Tab-separated table of C-alpha atoms in Angstrom:
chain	number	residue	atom	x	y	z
A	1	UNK	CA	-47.421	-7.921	-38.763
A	2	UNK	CA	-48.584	-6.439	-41.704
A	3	UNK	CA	-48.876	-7.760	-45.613
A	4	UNK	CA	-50.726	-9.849	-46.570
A	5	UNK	CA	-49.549	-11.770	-50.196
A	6	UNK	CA	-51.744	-10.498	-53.237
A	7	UNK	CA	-51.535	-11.158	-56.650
A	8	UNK	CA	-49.263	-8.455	-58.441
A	9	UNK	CA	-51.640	-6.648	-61.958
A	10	UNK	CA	-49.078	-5.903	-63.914
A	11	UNK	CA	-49.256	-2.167	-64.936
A	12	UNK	CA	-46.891	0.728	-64.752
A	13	UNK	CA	-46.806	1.243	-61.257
A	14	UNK	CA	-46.165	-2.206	-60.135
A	15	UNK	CA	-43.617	-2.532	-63.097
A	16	UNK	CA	-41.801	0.340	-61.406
A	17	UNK	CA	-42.029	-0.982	-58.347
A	18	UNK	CA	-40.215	-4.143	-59.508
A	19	UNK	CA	-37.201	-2.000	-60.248
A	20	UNK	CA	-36.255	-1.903	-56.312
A	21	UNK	CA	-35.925	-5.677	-56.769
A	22	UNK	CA	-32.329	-7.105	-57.736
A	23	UNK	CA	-33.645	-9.873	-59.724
A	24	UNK	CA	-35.463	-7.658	-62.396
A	25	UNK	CA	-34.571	-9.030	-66.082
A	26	UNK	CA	-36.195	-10.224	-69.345
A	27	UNK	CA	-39.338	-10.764	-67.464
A	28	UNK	CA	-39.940	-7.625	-66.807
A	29	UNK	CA	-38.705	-5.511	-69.297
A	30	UNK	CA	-40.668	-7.715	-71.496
A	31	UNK	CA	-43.451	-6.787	-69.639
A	32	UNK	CA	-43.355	-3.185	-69.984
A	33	UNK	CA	-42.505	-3.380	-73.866
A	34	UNK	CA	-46.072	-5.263	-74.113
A	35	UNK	CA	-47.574	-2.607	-71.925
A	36	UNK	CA	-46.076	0.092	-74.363
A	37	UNK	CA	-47.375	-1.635	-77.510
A	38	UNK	CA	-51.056	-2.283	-75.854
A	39	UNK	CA	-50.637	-5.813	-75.903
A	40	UNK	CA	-51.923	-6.169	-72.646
A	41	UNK	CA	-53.138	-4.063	-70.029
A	42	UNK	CA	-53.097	-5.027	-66.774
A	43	UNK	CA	-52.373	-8.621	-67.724
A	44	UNK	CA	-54.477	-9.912	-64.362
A	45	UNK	CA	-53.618	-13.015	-64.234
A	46	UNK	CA	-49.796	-12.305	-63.273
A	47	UNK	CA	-47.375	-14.566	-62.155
A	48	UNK	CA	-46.126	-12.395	-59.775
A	49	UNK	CA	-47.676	-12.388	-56.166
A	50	UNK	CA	-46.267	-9.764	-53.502
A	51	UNK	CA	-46.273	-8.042	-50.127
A	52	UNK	CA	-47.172	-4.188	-49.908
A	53	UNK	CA	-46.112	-2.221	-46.544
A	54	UNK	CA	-48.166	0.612	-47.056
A	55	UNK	CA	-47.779	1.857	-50.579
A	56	UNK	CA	-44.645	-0.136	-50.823
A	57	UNK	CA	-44.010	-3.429	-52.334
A	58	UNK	CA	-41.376	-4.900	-50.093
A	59	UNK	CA	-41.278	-8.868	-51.309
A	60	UNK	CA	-42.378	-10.505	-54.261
A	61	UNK	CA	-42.210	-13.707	-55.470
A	62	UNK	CA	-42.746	-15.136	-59.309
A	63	UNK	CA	-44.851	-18.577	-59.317
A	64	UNK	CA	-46.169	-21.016	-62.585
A	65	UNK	CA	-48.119	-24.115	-62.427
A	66	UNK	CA	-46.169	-26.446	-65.047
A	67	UNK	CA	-48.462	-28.767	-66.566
A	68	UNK	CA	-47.994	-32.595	-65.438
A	69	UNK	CA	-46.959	-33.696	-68.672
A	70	UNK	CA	-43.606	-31.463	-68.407
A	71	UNK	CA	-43.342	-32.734	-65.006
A	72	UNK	CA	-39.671	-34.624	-64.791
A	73	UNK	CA	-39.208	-34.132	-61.095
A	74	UNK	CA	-42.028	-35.776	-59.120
A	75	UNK	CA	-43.679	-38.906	-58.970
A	76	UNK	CA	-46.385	-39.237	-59.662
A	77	UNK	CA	-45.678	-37.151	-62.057
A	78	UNK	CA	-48.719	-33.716	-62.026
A	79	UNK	CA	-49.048	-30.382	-61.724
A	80	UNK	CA	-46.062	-28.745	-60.180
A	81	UNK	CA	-45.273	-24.945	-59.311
A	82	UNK	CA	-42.325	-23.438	-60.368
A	83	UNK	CA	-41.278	-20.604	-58.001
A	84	UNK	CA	-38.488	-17.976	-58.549
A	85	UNK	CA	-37.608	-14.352	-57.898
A	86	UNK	CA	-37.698	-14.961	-54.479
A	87	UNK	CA	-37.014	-12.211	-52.803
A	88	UNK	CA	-37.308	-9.524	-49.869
A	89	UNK	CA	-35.702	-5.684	-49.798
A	90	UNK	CA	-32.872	-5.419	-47.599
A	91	UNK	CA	-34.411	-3.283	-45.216
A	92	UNK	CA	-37.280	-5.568	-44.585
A	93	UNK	CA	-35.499	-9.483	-44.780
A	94	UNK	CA	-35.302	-11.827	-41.824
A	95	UNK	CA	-38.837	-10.646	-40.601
A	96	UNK	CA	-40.975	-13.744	-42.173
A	97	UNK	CA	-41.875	-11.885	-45.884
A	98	UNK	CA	-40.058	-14.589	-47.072
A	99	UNK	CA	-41.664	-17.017	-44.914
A	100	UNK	CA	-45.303	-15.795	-45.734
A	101	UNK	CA	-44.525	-16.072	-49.627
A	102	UNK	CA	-43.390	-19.627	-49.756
A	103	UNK	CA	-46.033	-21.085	-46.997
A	104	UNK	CA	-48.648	-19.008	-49.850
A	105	UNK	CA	-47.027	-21.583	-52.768
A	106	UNK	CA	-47.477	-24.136	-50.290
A	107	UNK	CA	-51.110	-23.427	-49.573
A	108	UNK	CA	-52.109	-25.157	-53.040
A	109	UNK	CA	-51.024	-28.410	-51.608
A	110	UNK	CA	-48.884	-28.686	-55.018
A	111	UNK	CA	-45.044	-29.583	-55.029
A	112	UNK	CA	-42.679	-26.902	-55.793
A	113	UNK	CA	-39.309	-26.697	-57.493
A	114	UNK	CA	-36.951	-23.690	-57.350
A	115	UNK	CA	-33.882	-22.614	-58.444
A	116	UNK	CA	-32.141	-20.763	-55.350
A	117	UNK	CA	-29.365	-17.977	-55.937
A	118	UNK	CA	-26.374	-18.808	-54.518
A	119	UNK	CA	-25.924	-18.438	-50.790
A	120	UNK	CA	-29.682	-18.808	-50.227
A	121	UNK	CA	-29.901	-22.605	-49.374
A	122	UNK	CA	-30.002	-22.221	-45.686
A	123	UNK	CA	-32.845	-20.377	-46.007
A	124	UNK	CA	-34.580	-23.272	-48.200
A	125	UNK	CA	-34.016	-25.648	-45.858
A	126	UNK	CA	-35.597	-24.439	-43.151
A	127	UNK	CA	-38.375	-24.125	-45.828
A	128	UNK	CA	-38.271	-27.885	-46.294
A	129	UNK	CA	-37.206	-28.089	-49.627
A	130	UNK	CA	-34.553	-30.522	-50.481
A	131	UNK	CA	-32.102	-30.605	-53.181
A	132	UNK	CA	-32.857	-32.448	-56.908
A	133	UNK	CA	-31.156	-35.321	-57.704
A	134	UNK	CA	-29.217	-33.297	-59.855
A	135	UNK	CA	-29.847	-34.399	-64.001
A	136	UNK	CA	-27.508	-32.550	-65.943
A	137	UNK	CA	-29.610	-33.010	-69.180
A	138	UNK	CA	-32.244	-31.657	-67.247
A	139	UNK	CA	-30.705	-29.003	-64.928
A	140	UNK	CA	-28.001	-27.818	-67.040
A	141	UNK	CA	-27.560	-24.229	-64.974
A	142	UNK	CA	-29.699	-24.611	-62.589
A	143	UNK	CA	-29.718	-25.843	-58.857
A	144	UNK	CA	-33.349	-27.085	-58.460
A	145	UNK	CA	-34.577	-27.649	-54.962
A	146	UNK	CA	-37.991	-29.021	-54.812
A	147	UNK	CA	-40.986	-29.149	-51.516
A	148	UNK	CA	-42.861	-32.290	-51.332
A	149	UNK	CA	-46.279	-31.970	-50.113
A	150	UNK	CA	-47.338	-35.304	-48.556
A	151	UNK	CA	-47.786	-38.352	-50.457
A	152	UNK	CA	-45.410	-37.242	-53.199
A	153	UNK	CA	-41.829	-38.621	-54.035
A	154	UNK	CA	-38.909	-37.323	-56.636
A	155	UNK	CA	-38.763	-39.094	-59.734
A	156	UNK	CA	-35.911	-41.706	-59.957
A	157	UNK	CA	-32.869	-39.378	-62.351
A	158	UNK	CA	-32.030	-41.842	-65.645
B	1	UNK	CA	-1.025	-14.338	-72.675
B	2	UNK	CA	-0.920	-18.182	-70.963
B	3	UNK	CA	-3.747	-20.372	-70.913
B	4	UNK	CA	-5.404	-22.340	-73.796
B	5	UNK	CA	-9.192	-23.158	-73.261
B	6	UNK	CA	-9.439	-27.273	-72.079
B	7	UNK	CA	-11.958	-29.636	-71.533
B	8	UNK	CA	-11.417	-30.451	-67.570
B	9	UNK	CA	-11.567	-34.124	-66.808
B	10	UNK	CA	-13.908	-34.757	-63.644
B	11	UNK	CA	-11.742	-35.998	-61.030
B	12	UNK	CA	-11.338	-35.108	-56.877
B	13	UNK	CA	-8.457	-32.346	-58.203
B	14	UNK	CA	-10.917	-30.325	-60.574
B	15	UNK	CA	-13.863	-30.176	-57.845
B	16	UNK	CA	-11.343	-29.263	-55.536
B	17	UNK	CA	-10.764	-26.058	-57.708
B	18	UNK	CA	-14.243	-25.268	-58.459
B	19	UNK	CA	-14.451	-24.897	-54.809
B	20	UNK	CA	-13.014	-21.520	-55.942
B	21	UNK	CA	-15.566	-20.742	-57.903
B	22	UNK	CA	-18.608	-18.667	-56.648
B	23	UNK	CA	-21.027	-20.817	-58.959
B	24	UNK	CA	-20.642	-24.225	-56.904
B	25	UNK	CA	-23.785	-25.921	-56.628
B	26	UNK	CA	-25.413	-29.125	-57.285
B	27	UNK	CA	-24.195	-29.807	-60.524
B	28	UNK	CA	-20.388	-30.351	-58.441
B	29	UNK	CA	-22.212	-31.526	-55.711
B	30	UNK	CA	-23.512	-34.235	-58.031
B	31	UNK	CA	-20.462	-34.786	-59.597
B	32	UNK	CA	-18.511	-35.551	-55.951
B	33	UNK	CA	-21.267	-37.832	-55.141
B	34	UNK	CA	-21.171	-40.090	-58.658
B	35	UNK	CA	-16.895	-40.104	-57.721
B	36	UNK	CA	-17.723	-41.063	-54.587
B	37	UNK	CA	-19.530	-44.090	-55.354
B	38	UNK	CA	-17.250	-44.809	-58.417
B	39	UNK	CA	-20.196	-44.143	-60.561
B	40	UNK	CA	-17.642	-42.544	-62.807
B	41	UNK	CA	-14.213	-42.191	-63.015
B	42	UNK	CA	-12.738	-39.039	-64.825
B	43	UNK	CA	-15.658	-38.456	-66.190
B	44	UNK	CA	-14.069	-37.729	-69.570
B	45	UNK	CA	-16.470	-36.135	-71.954
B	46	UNK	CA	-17.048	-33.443	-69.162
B	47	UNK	CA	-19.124	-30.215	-69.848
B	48	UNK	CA	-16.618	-28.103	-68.233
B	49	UNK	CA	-13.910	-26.336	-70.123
B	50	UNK	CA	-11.226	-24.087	-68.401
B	51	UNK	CA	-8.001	-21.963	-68.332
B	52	UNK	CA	-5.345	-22.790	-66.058
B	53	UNK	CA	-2.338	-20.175	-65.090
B	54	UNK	CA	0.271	-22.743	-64.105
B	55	UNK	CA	-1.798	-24.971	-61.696
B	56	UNK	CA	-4.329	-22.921	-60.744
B	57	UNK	CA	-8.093	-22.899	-62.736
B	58	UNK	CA	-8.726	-19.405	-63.108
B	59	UNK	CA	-11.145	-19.363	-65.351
B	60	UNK	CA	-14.218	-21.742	-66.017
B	61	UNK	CA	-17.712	-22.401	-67.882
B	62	UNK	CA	-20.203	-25.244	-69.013
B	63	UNK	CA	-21.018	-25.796	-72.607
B	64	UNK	CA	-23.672	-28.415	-73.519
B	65	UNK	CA	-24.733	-29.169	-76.872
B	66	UNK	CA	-29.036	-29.240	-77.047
B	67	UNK	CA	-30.084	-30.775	-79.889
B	68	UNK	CA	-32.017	-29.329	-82.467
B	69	UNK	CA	-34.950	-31.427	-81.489
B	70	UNK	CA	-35.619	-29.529	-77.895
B	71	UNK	CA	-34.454	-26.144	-79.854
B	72	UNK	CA	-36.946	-23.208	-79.041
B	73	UNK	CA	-34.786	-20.427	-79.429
B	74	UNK	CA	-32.926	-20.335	-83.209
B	75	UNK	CA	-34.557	-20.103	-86.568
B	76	UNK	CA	-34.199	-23.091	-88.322
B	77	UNK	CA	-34.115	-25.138	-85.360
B	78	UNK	CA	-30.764	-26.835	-85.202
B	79	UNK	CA	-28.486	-27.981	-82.275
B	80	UNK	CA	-26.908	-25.171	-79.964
B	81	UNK	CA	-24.629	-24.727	-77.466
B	82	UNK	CA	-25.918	-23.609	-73.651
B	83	UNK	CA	-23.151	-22.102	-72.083
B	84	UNK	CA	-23.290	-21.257	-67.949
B	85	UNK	CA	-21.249	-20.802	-65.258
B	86	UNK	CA	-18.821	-18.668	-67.083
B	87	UNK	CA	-16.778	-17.448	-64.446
B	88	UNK	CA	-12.841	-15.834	-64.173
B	89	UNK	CA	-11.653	-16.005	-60.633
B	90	UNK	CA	-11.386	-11.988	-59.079
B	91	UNK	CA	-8.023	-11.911	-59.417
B	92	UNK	CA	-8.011	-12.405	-62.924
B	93	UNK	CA	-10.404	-10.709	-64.605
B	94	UNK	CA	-10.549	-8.275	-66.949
B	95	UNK	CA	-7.816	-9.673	-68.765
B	96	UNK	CA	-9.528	-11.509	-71.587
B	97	UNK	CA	-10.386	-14.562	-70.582
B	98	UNK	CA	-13.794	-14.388	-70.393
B	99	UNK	CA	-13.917	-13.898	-73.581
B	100	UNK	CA	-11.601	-16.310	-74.514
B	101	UNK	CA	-13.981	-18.977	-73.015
B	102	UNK	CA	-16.447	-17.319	-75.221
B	103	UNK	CA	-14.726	-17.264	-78.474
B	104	UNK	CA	-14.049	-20.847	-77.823
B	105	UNK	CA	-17.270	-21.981	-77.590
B	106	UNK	CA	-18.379	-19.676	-80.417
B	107	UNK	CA	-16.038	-21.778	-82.633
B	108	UNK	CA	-18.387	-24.700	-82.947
B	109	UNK	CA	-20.259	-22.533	-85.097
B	110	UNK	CA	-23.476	-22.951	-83.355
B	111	UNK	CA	-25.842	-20.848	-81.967
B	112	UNK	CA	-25.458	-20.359	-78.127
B	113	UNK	CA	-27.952	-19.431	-75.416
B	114	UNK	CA	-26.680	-18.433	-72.104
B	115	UNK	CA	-28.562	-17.621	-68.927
B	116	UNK	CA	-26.613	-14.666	-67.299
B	117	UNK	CA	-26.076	-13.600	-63.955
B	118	UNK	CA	-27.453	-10.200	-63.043
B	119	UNK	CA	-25.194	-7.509	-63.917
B	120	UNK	CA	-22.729	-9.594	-66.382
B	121	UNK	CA	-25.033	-7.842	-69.475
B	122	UNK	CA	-22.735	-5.427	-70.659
B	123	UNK	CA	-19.947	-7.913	-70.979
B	124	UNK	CA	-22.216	-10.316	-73.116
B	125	UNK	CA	-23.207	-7.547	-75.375
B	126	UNK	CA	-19.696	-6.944	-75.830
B	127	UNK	CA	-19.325	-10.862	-77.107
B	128	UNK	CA	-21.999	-9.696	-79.652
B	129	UNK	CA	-24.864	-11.479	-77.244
B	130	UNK	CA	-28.452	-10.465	-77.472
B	131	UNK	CA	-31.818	-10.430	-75.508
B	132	UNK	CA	-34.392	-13.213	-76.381
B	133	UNK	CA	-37.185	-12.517	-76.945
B	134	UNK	CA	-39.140	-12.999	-73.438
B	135	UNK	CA	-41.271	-15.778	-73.654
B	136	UNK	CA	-42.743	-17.025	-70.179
B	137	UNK	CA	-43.258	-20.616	-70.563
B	138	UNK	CA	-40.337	-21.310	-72.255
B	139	UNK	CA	-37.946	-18.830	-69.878
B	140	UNK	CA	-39.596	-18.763	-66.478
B	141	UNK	CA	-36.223	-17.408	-64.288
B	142	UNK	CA	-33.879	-16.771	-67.226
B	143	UNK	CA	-32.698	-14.166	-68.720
B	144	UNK	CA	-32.053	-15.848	-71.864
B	145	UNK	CA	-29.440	-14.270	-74.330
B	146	UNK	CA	-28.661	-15.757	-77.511
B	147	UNK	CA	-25.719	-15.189	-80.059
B	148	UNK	CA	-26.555	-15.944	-83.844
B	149	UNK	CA	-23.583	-17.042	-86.067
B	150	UNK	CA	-24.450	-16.092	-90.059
B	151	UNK	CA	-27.613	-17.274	-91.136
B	152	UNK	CA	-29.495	-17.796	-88.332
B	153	UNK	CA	-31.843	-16.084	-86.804
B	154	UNK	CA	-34.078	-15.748	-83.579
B	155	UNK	CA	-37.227	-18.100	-83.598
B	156	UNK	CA	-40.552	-15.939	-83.361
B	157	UNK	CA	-42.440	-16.289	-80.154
B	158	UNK	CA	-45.468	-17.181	-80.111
């Protein structure tokens, strides 16, 4: 099986690759407005980690650490990653690119909240996570479901 | 034209109907739970505001008021209105009530930030809706667009 998950540089090429991807937004066209006005070039430390096949990038993933004091979802409360973007081309999905992105979060043995599209919480499940206690102050739009490594608990909602 | 915009009261009925809705997720999921264990009974001051055509929802979205406090997004900082799960039923769209939903919660005269879905920008630049200003901490997954009554204008990001 090939691919192994590397850290994305953000430049031109990869930008352009991200335009395969459904969930391309703000993020990115942010990105490539810096990259026209210089502001960064080849902003290496990327939150966006991938999977090439050959010269193609077939899966990607976007991942954060949040700083402990914003964390309202686990106790004790620390550093938490915040995963999203999620997602595998069509031509490539149920093959384990999905698989191999979310057991990379894993690997640093933080706990991980996402916010799933629709229809995808089948496939988060067999990925562990479980659903938030759902905070609407908190959550507003979002459906966070969160991975807890061992050792770690949710924080009790208010 | 029928249908005035309401506040929906949270009670079994309305969660049955947003079981129509494509954007059912935690935050109903939640809601069933707190009925459930008589947490809350019709919920009154509910987030969700509709349209019915005779007894059917048709058309749905959240509005919560952030106050000014927690506001990173408007210049002065002030409360706003986030607005999501906007949402007409198939069958119904394209007849105006989208935007009616919109208008509505434009009438507060507050600045709004919504969090679209992908391919819903053309209708929210339309409503007079613009981009935010990317800014990664603060947005992670969103694709934040704002709309500025008179007088206000986007924060800068830092």
């Amino acid at each position: 099986m090939p691919g192994k998950v590397e850290q994305l540089s953000i430049n031109y090429k990869t930008l352009e690759r991200f335009k395969h991807f459904k969930e391309y937004g703000n993020q990115e066209l942010s990105m490539l407005e810096d990259l026209e006005s210089n502001i960064m070039e080849n902003y290496v430390d990327s939150p966006f980690y991938g999977i090439y096949f050959g010269d193609n990038l077939i899966a990607r993933m976007s991942l954060y650490k949040i700083r402990a004091k914003y964390d309202y979802y686990f106790e004790p409360p620390q550093d938490y990653l915040t995963l999203w973007k999620l997602e595998v081309l069509p031509e490539y999905q149920e093959k384990g690119y999905g698989k191999k992105l979310v057991d990379f979060a894993k690997g640093y043995g933080l706990p991980i909240k996402t916010n799933p599209r629709i229809n995808s919480h089948s496939f988060w499940e067999k990925m562990g996570f479980q659903k938030a206690q759902y905070d609407m102050e908190r959550d507003l739009g979002e459906n966070p479901l969160i991975w807890l490594p061992e050792g770690v608990n949710e924080q009790e909602s208010n």
